[in-house]
Coordinates of C-alpha atoms and ligand atoms in Angstrom, one line a residue:
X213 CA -66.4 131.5 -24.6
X214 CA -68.7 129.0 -23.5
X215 CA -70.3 129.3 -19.5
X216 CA -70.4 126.3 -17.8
X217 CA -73.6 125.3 -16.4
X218 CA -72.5 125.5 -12.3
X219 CA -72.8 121.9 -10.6
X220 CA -74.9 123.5 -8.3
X221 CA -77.2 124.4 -11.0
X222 CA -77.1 121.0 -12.5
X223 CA -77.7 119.2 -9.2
X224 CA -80.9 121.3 -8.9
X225 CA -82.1 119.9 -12.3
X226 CA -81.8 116.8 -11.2
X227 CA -83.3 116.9 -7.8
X228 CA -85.9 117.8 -10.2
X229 CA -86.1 115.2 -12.6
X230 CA -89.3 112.7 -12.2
X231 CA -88.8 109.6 -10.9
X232 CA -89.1 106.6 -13.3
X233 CA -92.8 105.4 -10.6
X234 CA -93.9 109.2 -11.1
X235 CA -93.4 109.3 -15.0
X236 CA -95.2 105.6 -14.8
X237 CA -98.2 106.9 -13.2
X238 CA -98.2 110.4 -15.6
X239 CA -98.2 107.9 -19.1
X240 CA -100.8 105.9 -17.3
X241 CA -102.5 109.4 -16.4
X242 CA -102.5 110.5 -19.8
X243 CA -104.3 107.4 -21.3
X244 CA -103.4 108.0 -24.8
X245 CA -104.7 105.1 -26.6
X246 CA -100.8 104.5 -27.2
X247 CA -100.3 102.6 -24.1
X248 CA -103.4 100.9 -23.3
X249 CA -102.6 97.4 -23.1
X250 CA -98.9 97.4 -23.6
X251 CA -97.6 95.5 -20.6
X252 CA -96.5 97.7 -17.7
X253 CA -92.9 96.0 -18.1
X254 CA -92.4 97.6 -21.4
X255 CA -93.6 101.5 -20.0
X256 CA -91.1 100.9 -16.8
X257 CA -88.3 100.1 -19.1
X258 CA -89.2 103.3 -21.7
X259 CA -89.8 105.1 -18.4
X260 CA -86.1 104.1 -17.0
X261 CA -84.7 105.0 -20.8
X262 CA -86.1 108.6 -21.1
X263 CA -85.2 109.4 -17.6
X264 CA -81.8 107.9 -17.8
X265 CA -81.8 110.0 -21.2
X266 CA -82.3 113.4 -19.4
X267 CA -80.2 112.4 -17.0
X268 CA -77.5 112.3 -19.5
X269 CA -78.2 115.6 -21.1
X270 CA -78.3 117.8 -17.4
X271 CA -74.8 116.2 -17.0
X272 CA -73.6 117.5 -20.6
X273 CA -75.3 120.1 -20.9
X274 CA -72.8 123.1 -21.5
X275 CA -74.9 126.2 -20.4
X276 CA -77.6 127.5 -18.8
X277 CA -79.6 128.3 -22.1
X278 CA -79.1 124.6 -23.1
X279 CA -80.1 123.5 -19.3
X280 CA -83.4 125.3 -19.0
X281 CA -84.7 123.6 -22.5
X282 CA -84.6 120.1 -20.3
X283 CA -87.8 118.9 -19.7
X284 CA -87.9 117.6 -16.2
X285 CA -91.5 116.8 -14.9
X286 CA -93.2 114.0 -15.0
X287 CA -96.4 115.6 -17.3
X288 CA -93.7 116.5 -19.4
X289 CA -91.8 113.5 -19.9
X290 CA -94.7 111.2 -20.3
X291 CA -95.0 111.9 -24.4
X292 CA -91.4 111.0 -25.0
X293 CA -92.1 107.6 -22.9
X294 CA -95.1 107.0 -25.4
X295 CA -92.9 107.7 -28.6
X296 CA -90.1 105.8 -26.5
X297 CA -92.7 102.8 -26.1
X298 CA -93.8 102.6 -29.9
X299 CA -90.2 102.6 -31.1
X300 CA -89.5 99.7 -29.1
X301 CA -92.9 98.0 -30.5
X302 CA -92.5 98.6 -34.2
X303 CA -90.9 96.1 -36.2
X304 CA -87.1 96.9 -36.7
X305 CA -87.1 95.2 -40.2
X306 CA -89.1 97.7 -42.5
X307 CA -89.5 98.4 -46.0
X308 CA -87.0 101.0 -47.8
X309 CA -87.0 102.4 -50.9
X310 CA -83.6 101.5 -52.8
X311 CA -82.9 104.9 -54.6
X312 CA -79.5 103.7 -55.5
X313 CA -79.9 102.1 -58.9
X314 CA -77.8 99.3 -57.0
X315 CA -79.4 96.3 -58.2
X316 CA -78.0 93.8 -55.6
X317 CA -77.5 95.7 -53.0
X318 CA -76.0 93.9 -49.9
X319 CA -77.2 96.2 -47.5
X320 CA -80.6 96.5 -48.5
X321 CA -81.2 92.5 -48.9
X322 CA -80.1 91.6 -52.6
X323 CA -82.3 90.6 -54.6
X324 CA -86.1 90.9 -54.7
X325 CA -87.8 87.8 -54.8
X326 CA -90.3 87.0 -58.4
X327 CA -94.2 86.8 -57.3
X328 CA -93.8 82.7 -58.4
X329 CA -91.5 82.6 -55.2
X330 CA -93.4 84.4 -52.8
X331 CA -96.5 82.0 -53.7
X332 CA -94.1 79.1 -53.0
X333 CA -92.5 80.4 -50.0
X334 CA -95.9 81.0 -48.7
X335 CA -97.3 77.4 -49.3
X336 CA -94.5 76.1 -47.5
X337 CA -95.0 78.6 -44.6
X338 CA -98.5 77.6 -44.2
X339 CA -98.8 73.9 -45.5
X340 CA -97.2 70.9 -44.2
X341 CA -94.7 69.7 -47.3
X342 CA -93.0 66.8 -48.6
X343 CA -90.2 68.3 -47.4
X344 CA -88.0 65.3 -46.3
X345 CA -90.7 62.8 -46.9
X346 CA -91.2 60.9 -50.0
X347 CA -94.9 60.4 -51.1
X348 CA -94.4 57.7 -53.7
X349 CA -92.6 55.0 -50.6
X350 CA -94.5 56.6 -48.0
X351 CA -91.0 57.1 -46.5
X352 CA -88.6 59.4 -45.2
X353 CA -86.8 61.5 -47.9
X354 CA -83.8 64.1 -48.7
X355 CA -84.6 67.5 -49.1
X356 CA -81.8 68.2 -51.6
X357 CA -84.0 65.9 -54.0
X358 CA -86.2 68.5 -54.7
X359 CA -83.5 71.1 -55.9
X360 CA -80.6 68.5 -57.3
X361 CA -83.0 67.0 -60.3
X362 CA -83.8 70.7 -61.2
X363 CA -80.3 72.1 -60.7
X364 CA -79.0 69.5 -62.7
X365 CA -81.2 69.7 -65.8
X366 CA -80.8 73.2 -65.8
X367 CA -76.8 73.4 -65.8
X368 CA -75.8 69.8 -67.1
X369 CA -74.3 69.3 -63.8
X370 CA -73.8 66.1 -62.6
X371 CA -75.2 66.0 -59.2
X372 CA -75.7 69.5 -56.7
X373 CA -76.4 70.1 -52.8
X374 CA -78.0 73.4 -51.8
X375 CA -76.9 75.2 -48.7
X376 CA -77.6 78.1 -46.1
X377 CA -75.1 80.3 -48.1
X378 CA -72.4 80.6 -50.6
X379 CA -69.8 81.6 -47.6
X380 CA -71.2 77.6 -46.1
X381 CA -70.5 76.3 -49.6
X382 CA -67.0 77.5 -49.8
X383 CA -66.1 76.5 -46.5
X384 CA -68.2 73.1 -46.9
X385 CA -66.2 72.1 -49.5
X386 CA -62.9 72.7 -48.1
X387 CA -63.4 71.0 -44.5
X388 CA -64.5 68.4 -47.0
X389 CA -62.1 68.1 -49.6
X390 CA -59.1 69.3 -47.9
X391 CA -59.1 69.6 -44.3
X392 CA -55.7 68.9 -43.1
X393 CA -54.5 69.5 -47.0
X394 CA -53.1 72.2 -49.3
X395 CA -55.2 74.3 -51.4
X396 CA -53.7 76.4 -54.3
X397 CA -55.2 80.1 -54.4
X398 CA -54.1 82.6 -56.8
X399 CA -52.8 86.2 -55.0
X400 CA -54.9 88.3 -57.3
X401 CA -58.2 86.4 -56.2
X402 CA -57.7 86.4 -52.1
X403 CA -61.1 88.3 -51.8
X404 CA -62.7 89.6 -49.5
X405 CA -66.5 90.2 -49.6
X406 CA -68.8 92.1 -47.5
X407 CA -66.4 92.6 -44.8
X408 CA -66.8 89.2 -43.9
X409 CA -66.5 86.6 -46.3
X410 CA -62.4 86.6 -46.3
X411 CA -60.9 83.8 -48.3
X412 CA -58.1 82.8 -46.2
X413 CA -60.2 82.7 -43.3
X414 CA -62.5 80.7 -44.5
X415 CA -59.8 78.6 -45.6
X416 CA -58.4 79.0 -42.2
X417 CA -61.5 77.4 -40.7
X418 CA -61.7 74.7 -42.8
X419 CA -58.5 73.5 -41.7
X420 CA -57.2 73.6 -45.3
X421 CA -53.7 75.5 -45.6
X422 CA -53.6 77.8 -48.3
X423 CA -50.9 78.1 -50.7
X424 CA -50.7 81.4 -52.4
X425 CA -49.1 81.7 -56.1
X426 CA -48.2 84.4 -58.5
X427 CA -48.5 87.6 -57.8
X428 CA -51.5 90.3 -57.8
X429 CA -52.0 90.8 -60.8
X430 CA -50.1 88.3 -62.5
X431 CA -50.3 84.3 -62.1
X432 CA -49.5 81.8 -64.5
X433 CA -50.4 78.0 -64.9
X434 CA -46.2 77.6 -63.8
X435 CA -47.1 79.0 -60.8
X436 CA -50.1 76.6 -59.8
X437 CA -47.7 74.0 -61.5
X438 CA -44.3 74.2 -59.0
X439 CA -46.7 74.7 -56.1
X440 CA -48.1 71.1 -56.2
X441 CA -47.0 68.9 -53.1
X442 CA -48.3 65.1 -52.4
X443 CA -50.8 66.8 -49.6
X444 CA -51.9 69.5 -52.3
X445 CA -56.2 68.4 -52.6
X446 CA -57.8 71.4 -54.4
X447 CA -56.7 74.0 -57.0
X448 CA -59.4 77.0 -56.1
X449 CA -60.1 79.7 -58.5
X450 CA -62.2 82.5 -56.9
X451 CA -64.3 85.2 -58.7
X452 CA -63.2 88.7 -58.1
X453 CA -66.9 89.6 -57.8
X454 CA -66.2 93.0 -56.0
X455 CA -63.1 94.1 -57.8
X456 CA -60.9 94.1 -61.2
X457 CA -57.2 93.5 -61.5
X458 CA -56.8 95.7 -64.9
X459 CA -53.4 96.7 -66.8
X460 CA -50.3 94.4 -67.4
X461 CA -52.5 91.2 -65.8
X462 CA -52.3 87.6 -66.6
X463 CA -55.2 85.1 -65.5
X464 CA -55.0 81.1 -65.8
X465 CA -58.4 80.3 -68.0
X466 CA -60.5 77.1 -65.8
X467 CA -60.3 75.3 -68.9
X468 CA -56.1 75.2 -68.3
X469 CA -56.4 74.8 -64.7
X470 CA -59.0 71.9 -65.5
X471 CA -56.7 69.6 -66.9
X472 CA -53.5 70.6 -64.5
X473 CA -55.5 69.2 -61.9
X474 CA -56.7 66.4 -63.6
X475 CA -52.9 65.8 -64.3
X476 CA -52.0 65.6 -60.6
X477 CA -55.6 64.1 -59.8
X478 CA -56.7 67.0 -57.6
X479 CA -60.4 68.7 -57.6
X480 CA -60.7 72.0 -59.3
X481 CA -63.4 73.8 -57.8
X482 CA -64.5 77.9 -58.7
X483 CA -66.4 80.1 -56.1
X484 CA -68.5 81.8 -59.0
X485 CA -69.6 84.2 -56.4
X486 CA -72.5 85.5 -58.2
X487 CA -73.5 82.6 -60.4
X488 CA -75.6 83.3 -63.3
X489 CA -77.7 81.2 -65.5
X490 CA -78.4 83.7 -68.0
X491 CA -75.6 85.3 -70.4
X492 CA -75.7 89.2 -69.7
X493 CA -73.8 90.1 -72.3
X494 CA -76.4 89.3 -74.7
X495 CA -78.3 92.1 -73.3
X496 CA -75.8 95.0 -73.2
X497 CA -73.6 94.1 -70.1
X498 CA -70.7 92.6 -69.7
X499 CA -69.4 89.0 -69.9
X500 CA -69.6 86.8 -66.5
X501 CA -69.0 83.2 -66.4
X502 CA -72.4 81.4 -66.4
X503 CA -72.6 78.5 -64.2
X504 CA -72.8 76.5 -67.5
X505 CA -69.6 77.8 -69.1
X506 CA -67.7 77.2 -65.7
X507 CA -69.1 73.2 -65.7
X508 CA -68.2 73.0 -69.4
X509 CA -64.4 74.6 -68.6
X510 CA -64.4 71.7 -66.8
X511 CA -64.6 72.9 -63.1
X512 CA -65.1 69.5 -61.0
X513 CA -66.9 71.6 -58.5
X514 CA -68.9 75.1 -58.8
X515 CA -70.1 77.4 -56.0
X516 CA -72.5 80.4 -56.1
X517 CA -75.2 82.5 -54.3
X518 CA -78.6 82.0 -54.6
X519 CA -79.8 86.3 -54.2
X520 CA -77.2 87.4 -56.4
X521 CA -77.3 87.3 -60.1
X522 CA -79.7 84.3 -59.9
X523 CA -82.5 86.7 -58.3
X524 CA -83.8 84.0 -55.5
X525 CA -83.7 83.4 -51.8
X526 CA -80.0 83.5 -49.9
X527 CA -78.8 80.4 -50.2
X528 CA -75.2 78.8 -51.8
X529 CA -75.5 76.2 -54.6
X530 CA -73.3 73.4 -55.1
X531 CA -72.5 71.7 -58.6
X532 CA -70.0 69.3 -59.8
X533 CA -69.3 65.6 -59.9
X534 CA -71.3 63.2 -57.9
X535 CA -68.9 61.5 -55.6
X536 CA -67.5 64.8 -54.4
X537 CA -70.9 66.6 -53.8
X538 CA -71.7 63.0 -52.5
X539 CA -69.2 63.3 -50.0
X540 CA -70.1 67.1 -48.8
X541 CA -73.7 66.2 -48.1
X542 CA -72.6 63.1 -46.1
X543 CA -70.0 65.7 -43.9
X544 CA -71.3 66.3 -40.7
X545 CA -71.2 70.2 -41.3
X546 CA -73.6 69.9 -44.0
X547 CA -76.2 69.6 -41.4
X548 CA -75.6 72.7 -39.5
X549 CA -75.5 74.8 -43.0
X550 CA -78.4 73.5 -44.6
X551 CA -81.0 75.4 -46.6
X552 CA -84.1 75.8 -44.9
X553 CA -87.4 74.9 -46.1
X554 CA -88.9 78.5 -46.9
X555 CA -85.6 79.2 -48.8
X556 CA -85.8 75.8 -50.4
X557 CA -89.2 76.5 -51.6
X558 CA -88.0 79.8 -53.3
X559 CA -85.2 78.7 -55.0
X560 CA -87.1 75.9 -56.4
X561 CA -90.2 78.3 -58.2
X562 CA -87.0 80.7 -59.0
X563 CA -85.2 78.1 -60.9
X564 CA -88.3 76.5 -62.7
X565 CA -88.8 80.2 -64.1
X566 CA -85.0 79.9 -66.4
X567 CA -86.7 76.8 -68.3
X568 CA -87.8 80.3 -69.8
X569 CA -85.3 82.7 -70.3
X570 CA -87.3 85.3 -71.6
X571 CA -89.6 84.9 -69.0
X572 CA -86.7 84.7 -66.2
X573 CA -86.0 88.5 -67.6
X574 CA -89.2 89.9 -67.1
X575 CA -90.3 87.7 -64.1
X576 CA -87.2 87.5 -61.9
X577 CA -86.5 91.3 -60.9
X578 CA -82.8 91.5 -60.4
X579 CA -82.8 90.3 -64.5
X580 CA -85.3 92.6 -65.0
X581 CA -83.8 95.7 -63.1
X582 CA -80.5 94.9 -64.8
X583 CA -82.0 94.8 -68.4
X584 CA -84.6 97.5 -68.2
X585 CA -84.8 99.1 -71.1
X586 CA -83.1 102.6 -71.9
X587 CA -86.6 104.4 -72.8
X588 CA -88.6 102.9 -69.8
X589 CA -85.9 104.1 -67.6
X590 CA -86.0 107.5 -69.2
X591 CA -89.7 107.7 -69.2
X592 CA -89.8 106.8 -65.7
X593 CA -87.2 109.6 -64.5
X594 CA -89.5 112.1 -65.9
X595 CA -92.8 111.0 -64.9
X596 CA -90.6 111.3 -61.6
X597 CA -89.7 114.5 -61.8
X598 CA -92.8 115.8 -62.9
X599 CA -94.5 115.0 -60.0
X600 CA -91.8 116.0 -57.8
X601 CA -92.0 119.5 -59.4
X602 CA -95.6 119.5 -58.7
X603 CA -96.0 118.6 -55.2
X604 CA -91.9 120.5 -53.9
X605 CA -91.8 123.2 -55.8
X606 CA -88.5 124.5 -53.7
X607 CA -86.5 122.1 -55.3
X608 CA -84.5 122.4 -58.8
X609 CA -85.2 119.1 -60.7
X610 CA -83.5 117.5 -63.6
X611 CA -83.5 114.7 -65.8
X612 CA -80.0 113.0 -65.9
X613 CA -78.1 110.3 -67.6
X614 CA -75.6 108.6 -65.2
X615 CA -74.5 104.9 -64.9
X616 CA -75.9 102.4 -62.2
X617 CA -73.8 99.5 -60.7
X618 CA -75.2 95.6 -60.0
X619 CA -73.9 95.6 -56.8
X620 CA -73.8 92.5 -54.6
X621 CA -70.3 91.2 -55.8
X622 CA -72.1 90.8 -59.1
X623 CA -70.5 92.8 -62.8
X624 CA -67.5 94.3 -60.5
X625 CA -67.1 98.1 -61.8
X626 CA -69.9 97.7 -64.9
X627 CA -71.0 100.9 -65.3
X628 CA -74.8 100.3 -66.9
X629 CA -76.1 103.2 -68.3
X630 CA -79.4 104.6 -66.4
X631 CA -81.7 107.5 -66.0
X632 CA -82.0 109.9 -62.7
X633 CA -83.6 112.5 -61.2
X634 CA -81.1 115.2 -59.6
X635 CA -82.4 117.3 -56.8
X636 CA -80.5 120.5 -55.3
X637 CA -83.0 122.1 -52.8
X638 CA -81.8 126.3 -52.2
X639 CA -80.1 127.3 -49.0
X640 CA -80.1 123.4 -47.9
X641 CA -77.0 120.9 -48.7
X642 CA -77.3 117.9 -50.5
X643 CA -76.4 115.7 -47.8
X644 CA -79.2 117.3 -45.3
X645 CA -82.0 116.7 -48.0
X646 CA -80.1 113.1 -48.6
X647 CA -80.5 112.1 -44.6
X648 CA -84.0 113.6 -44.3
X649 CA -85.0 111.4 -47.2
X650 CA -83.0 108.0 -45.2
X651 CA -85.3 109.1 -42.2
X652 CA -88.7 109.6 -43.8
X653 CA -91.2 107.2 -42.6
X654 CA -90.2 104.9 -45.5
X655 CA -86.5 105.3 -45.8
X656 CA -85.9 106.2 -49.0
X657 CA -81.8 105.7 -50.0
X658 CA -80.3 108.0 -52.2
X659 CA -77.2 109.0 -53.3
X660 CA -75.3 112.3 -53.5
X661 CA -73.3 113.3 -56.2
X662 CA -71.7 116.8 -57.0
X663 CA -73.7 119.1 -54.2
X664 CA -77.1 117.1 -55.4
X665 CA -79.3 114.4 -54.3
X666 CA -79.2 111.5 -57.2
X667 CA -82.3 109.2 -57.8
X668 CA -81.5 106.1 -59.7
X669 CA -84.8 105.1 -61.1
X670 CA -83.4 101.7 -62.0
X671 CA -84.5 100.0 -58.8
X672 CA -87.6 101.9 -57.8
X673 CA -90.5 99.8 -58.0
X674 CA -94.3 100.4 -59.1
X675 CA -95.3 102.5 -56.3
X676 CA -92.1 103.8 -55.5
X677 CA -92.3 107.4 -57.5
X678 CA -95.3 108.9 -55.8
X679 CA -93.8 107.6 -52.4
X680 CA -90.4 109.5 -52.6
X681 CA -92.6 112.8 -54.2
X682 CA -94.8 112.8 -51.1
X683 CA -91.6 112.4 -48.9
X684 CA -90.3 115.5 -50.8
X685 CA -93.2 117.6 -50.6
X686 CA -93.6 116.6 -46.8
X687 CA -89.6 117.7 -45.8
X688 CA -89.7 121.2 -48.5
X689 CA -93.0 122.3 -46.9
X690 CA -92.5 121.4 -43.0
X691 CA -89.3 123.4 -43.3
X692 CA -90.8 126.5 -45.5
X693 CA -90.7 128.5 -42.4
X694 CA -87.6 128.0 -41.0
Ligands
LIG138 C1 -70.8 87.0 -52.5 C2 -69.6 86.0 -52.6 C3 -69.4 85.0 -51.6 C4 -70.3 84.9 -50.4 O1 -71.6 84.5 -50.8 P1 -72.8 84.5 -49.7 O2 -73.9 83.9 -50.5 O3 -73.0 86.0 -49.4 O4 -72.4 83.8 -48.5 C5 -68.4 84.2 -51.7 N1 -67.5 84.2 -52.8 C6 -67.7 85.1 -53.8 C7 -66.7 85.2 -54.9 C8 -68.7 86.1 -53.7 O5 -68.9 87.0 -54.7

């Protein structure tokens, strides 16, 4: 049975304690280089944290064993304050290495940008631009002219608006279209994406009132049929980017749905989701719409993402017929979800690069990740594990096939073949050598699979290998002795 630490006991710890002034003065005392010049402000408030942190831990602490490990004095305290201050001073967005094969992976920022980008993005950090102003006139321009010309010669679209997001597309062109309106939605495509991107609640917002037809897995072009009204605006068809309805399903093709609505003179539109230029399955994965395809169904309006499949800045893209991408850039919401200029200038060097779509696969790395070819994968994994062998010798390492996902809403459930390095470390579980790896200086993300740590070598980059073998060889040998 556990002995409770006496109150008594407990109050003597904290008559103890330092107070926040003392441990002040002791980090000042110590002059570690650490806090020289760090405003005072930003020791106090460390100072108030670690105190109020050991405060905490007299109060819970269940026994006297656990009691007498609590630092109390001031001299004592003052290192934690220091480690306390350079936490709060370090930036909290840092590199990680994505171990996951997860190519478009929402939690870890999507896609990776091509170096053509970055040069871009950087020239409009630095530089004044034309952004909104047009050279030729000497007067003030749009900046969607930079992106629409572009957009349009690559897609045959007829006109296009870029925006913040594909979540500010969606709901763009529903305040816009059919605020106050009905839009048709079929019940298999109601999705929900990332937690946060719901369908009827964006629909909700727009002020649009959703109709929902069919069924789960089954909706026919009756359905959208019978559920047209005189205040019915929009027939939407979303992409199930993050799931698949399979079995006894039934679908309505865009091409059908295309000339429903242009029956009843309503605007088809199709959240794409993902978007991609570039036809995957000609390179071993499965078939997505392309943008192009969608346009040529006949789609009178197409959304997508800029970091998904496409491989460039966040953003959402806009294509379809003039008048009603016309009227969504002249909607007073466009304004407060426009693209900004550093994304702009991203998009713009990303999209120039698919005038080339051999290049756009080697150049643009979310094509590149996803098409990597079988041997460099495999020859990768064991130039991995071979120096992982060399530098943690505590660890069993093997060479494994096992499948990688896109990720990001993107290929829903494609399994893509890939190459990994397992990892089973003796007398430690998977999952502790998993979290040590999350917290080495560099995060490196991993999964675990049947009691072992999986590396997915599909995503590591140039650098990547010798990081996460020095990371092993650091957590195997600090914990050789315990
Ligand atoms: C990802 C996705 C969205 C949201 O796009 P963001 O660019 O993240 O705002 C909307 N619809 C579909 C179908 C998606 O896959």
């Amino acid at each position: 049975m556990e002995r409770d630490a006496g109150t008594g006991e407990k109050g003597e710890y904290l008559r103890r304690l330092s107070s926040v002034n003392d441990l002040i003065q002791a980090v000042y005392r110590s002059r570690k280089a650490g806090v020289r010049g760090i405003p005072r402000e930003l020791v106090a408030e460390a100072s108030r944290a670690v105190i109020q942190g050991i405060r905490q831990a007299i109060l819970e602490a269940r026994d006297e064993l656990s009691l007498k490990e609590i630092k109390t004095s001031a001299d004592e305290l003052a290192p934690l304050v220091e480690e306390e201050v350079k936490r709060r001073l370090s930036p909290s967005l840092r590199r990680v290495v994505n171990a996951t094969g997860v190519v478009v992976h929402t939690n870890l920022g999507r896609s990776l940008l091509p170096r053509a980008a970055v040069e871009a993005l950087e020239m409009a950090a630095t530089r004044y631009t034309n952004l909104e102003f047009e050279v030729e006139e000497g007067r003030r321009g749009s900046r969607q002219v930079h992106l629409r010309r572009l957009l349009c010669e690559l897609t045959g679209a007829e006109s296009a608006l870029v925006l913040n997001n594909n979540a500010a597309a969606v709901l763009l062109a529903l305040t816009a279209h059919a605020q106050g309106r009905e839009v048709i939605v079929s019940r298999g495509e109601l999705i929900e994406i990332g937690g946060s991107f719901r369908l009827p609640e964006i629909m909700a917002q727009s002020g649009a009132r959703l109709v929902e037809v069919g069924t789960t897995n089954k909706t026919y072009l009756e359905d959208y049929r019978r559920a047209i009204t005189e205040n019915t605006a929009v027939i939407l068809k979303a992409h199930t980017s993050n799931y698949r309805i399979v079995g006894f399903t039934a679908q309505v093709t865009v091409e059908e749905l295309a000339s429903l609505a242009a029956e009843h003179g309503l605007i088809l539109m199709e959240d794409l989701g993902s978007g991609t230029y570039v036809d995957l399955s000609e390179h071993g994965l499965p078939w997505e719409p392309t943008v192009k395809s969608s346009l040529e169904a006949g789609a009178d309006l197409v959304t997508f993402s800029g970091d998904k499949l496409l491989g460039g800045p966040q953003a959402g893209i806009v294509l379809g017929r003039a008048e009603l991408v016309e009227k969504m850039a002249r909607h007073p919401l466009a304004r407060a979800v426009r693209i900004d200029k550093l994304s702009l200038a991203a998009l713009e060097a990303t999209l120039r690069i698919y005038f080339d779509p051999a290049a756009a696969l080697q150049e643009i790395p979310t094509l590149r990740m996803l098409t990597e070819d079988q041997e460099v994968l495999r020859s990768r994994a064991e130039g991995l594990a071979a120096r992982i062998r060399e530098i943690a010798p505590s660890l069993a390492v093997e060479v494994a096939r096992d499948v990688s996902r896109a990720g990001g809403g993107s290929l829903p459930q494609a399994d893509i073949p890939t190459w990994t390095v397992t990892l089973r470390w003796k007398g430690h579980g998977a999952e502790e050598l998993e979290g040590r790896l999350r917290r080495h200086s560099i995060p490196i993300i991993a999964r675990v699979k049947n009691d072992r740590v999986i590396i997915d070598v599909r995503t590591l980059l140039e650098d990547e290998p010798a990081i996460i073998a020095e990371a092993l060889g650091d957590i195997t040998s600090a914990t050789r002795g315990e």
